[in-house]
mmCIF file of C-alpha atoms in Angstrom:
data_model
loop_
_atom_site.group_PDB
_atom_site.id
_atom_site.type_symbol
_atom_site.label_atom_id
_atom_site.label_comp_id
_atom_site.label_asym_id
_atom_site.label_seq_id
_atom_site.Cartn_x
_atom_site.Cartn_y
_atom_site.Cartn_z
ATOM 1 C CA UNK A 11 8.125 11.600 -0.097
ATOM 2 C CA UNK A 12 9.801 10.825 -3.486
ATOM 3 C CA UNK A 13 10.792 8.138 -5.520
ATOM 4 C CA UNK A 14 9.985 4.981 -6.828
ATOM 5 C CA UNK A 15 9.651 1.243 -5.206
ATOM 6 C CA UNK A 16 10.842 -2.049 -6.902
ATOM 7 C CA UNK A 17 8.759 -5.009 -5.410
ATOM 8 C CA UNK A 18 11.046 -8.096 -6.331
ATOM 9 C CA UNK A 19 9.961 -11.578 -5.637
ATOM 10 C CA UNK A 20 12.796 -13.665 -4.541
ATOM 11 C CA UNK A 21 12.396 -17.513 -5.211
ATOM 12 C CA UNK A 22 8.728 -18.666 -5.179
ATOM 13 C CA UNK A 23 6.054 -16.374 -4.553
ATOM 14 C CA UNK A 24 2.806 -16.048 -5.671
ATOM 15 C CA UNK A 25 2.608 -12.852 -8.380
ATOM 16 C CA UNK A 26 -0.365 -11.533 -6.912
ATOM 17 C CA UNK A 27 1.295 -11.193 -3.800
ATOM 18 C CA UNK A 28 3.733 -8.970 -5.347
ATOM 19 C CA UNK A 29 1.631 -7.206 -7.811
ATOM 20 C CA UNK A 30 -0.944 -6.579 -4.814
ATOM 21 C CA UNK A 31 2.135 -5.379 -2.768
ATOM 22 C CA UNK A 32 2.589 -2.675 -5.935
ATOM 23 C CA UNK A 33 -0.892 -1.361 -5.901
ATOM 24 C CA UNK A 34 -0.679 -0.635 -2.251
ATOM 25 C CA UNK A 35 2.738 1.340 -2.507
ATOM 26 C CA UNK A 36 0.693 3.434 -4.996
ATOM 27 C CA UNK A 37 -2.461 3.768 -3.545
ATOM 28 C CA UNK A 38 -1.447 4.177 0.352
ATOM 29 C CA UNK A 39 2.392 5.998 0.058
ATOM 30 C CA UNK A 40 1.602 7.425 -3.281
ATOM 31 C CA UNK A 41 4.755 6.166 -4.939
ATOM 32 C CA UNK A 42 5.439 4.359 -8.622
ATOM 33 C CA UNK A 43 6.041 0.791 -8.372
ATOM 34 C CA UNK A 44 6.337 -1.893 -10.525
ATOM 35 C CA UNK A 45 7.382 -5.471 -10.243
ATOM 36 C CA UNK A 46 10.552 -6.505 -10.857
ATOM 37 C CA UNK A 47 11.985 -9.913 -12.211
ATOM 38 C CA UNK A 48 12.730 -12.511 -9.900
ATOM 39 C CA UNK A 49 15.822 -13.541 -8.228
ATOM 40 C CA UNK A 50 16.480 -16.987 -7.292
ATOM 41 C CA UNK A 51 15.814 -18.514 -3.440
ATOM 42 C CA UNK A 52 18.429 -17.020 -0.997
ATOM 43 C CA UNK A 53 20.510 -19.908 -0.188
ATOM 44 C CA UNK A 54 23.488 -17.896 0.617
ATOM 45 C CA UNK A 55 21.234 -16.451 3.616
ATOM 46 C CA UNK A 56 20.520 -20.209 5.192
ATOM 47 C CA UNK A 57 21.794 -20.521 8.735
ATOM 48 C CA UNK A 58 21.704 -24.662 9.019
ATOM 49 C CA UNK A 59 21.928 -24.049 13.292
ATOM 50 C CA UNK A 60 18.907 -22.229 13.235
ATOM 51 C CA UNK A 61 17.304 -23.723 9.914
ATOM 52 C CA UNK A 62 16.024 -20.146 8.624
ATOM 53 C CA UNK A 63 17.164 -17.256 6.403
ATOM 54 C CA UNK A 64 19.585 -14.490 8.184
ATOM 55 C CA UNK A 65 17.419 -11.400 6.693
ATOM 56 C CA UNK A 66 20.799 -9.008 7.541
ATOM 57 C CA UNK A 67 22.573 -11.426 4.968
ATOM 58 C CA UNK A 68 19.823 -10.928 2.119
ATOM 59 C CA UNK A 69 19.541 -7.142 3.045
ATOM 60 C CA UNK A 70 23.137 -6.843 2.919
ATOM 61 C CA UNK A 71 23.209 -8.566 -0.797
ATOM 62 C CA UNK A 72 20.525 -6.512 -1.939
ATOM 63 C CA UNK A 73 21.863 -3.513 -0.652
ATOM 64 C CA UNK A 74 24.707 -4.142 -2.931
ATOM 65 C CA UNK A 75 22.834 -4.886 -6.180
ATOM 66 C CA UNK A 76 22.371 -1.989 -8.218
ATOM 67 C CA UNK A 77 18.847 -1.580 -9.875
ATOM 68 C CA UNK A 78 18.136 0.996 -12.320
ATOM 69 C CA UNK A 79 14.505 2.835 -11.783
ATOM 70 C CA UNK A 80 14.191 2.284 -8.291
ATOM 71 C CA UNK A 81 14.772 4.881 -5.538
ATOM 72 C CA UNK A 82 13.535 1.493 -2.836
ATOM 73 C CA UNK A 83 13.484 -1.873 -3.004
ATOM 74 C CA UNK A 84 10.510 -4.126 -0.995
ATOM 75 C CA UNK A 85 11.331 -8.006 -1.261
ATOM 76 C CA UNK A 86 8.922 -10.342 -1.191
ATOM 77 C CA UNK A 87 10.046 -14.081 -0.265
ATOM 78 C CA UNK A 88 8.473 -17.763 0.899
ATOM 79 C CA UNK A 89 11.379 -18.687 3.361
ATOM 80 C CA UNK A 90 11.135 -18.172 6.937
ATOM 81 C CA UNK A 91 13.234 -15.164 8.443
ATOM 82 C CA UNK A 92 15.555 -14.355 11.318
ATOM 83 C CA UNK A 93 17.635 -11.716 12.902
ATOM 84 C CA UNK A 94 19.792 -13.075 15.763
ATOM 85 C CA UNK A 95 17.406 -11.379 19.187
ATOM 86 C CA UNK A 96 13.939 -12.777 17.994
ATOM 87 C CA UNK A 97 12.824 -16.220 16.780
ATOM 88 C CA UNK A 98 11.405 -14.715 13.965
ATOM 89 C CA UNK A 99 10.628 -11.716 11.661
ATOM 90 C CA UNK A 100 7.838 -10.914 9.213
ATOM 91 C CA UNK A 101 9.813 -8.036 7.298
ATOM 92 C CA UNK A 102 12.778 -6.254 8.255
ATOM 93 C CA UNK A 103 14.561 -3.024 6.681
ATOM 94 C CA UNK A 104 16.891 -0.816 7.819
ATOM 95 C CA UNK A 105 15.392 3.076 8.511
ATOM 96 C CA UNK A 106 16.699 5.115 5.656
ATOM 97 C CA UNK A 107 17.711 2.056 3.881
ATOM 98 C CA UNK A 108 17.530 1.486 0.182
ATOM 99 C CA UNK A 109 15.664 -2.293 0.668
ATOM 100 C CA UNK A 110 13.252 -3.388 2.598
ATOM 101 C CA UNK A 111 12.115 -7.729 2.960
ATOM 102 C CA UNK A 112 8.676 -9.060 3.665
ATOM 103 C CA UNK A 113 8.397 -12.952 3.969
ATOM 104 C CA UNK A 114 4.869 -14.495 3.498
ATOM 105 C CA UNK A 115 6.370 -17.766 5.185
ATOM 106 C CA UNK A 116 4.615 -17.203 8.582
ATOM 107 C CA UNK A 117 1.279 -15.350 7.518
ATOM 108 C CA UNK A 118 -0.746 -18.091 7.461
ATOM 109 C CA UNK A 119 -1.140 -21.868 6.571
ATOM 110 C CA UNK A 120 -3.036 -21.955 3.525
ATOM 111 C CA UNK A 121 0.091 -20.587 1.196
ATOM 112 C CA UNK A 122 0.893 -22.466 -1.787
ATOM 113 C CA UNK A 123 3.477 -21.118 -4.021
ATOM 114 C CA UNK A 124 1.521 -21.291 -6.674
ATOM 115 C CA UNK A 125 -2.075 -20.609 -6.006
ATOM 116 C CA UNK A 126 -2.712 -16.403 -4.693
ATOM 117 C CA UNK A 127 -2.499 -16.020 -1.083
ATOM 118 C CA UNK A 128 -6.092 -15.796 0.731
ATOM 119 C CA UNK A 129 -7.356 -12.637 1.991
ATOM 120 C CA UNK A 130 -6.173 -13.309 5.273
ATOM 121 C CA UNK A 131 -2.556 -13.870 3.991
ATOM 122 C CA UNK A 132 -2.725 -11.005 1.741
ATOM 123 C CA UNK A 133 -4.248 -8.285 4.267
ATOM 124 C CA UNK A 134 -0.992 -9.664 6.793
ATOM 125 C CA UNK A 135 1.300 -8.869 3.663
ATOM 126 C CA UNK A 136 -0.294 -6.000 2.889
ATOM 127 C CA UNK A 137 0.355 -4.319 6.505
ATOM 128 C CA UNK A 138 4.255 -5.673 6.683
ATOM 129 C CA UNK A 139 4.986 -4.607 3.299
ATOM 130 C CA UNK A 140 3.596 -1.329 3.494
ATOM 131 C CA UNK A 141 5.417 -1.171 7.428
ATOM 132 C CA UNK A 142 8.704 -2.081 6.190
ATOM 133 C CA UNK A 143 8.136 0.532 3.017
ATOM 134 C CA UNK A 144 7.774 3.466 5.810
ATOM 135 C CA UNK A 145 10.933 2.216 7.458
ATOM 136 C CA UNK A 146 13.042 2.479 4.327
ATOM 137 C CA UNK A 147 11.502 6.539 4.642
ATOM 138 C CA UNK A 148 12.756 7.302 8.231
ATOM 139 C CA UNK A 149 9.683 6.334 10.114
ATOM 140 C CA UNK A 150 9.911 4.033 13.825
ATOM 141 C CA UNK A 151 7.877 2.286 15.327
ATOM 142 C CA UNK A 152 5.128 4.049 16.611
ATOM 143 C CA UNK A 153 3.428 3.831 20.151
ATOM 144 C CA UNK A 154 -0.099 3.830 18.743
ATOM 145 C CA UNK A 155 -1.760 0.281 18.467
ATOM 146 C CA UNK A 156 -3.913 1.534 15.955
ATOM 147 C CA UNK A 157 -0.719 2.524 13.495
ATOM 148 C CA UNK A 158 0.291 0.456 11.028
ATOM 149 C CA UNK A 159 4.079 1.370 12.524
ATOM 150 C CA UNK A 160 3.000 -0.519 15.883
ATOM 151 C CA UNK A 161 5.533 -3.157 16.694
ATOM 152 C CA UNK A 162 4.119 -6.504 15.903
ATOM 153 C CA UNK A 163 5.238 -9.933 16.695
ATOM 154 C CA UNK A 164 3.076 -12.396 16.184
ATOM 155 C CA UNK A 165 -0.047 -13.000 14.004
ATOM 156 C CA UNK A 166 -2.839 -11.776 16.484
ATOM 157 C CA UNK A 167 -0.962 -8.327 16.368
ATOM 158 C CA UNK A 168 -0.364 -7.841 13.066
ATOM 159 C CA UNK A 169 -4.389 -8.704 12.459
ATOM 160 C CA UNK A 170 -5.035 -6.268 15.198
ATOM 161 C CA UNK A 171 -3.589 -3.245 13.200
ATOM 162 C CA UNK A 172 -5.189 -1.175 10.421
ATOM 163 C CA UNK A 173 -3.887 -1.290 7.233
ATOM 164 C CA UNK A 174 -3.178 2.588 7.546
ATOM 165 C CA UNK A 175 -1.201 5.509 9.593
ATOM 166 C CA UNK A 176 -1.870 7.218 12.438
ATOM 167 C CA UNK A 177 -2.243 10.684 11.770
ATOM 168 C CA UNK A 178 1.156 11.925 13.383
ATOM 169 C CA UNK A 179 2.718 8.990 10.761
ATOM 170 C CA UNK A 180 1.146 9.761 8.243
ATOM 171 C CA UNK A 181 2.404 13.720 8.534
ATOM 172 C CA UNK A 182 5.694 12.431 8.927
ATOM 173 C CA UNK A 183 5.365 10.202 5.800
ATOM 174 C CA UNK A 184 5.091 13.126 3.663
#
């Protein structure tokens, strides 16, 4: 696996959520990233019927934004997410795909904007960030509950899984 990841924060988010977002690309995928400067709240991405952000429509705008340095982009963001066949996402990203988005909106109730997420929060960000990472390099969801590329929907889930690869995963990460 080559390249380098941009973690950009997208309207409010907490900068150790992003810069703790970095340090796991390194550590875990063994990519450079940095942090990138913000972009402003994704109000072109608000569906008013359903009251949350289209993630297709910020994918699609990111997807379309040139930025020098980066091989992959992972978005972090405080809004809550949607793609039209589930009620809600954590991340999404497109398999292959140059961006990746990670929303801290629905990983827990103690999130200010402006105070670092708890550990709680920050192990669920962790996990999505580094899940919708592997996505951007060709890995699916995997059958093993006890891969970071198990399907997750809701909280209990996504607490349920390491914060690592199953061995088959990992291979293919590399």
């Amino acid at each position: 696996m080559n390249g380098s990841i941009g973690v950009l924060p997208i309207g409010k988010v907490p900068e150790t959520a992003c810069s703790a977002v970095a340090a796991h690309v390194r550590s875990v995928l063994g990519l450079e990233a940095a942090v990138l400067a913000p972009l402003a709240e994704p109000d072109y991405a608000f569906d008013r019927n359903r009251m949350q952000y289209n993630a297709a429509t910020i994918l699609r705008t990111l997807e379309a934004m040139p930025v020098p340095g980066c091989t992959k982009i992972v978005a972090v963001l405080n809004v809550d997410l949607f793609v039209p066949v589930f009620t809600h996402v954590f991340g999404e990203a497109r398999e292959g795909g140059p961006c990746a988005l990670v929303s801290l909106y629905r990983l827990g109730q103690d999130l200010h904007p402006e105070r670092p997420p708890g550990p709680q929060i920050l192990d669920r960000l962790l996990k999505v960030a580094l899940h919708e990472a592997a996505h951007l390099f060709d890995l699916v969801h995997c059958f093993d509950d006890q891969c970071l590329m198990h399907f997750s929907m809701d909280l209990e889930a996504l607490d349920r899984l390491p914060l690592s690869f199953c061995p088959t995963c990992k291979a293919l990460l590399k």
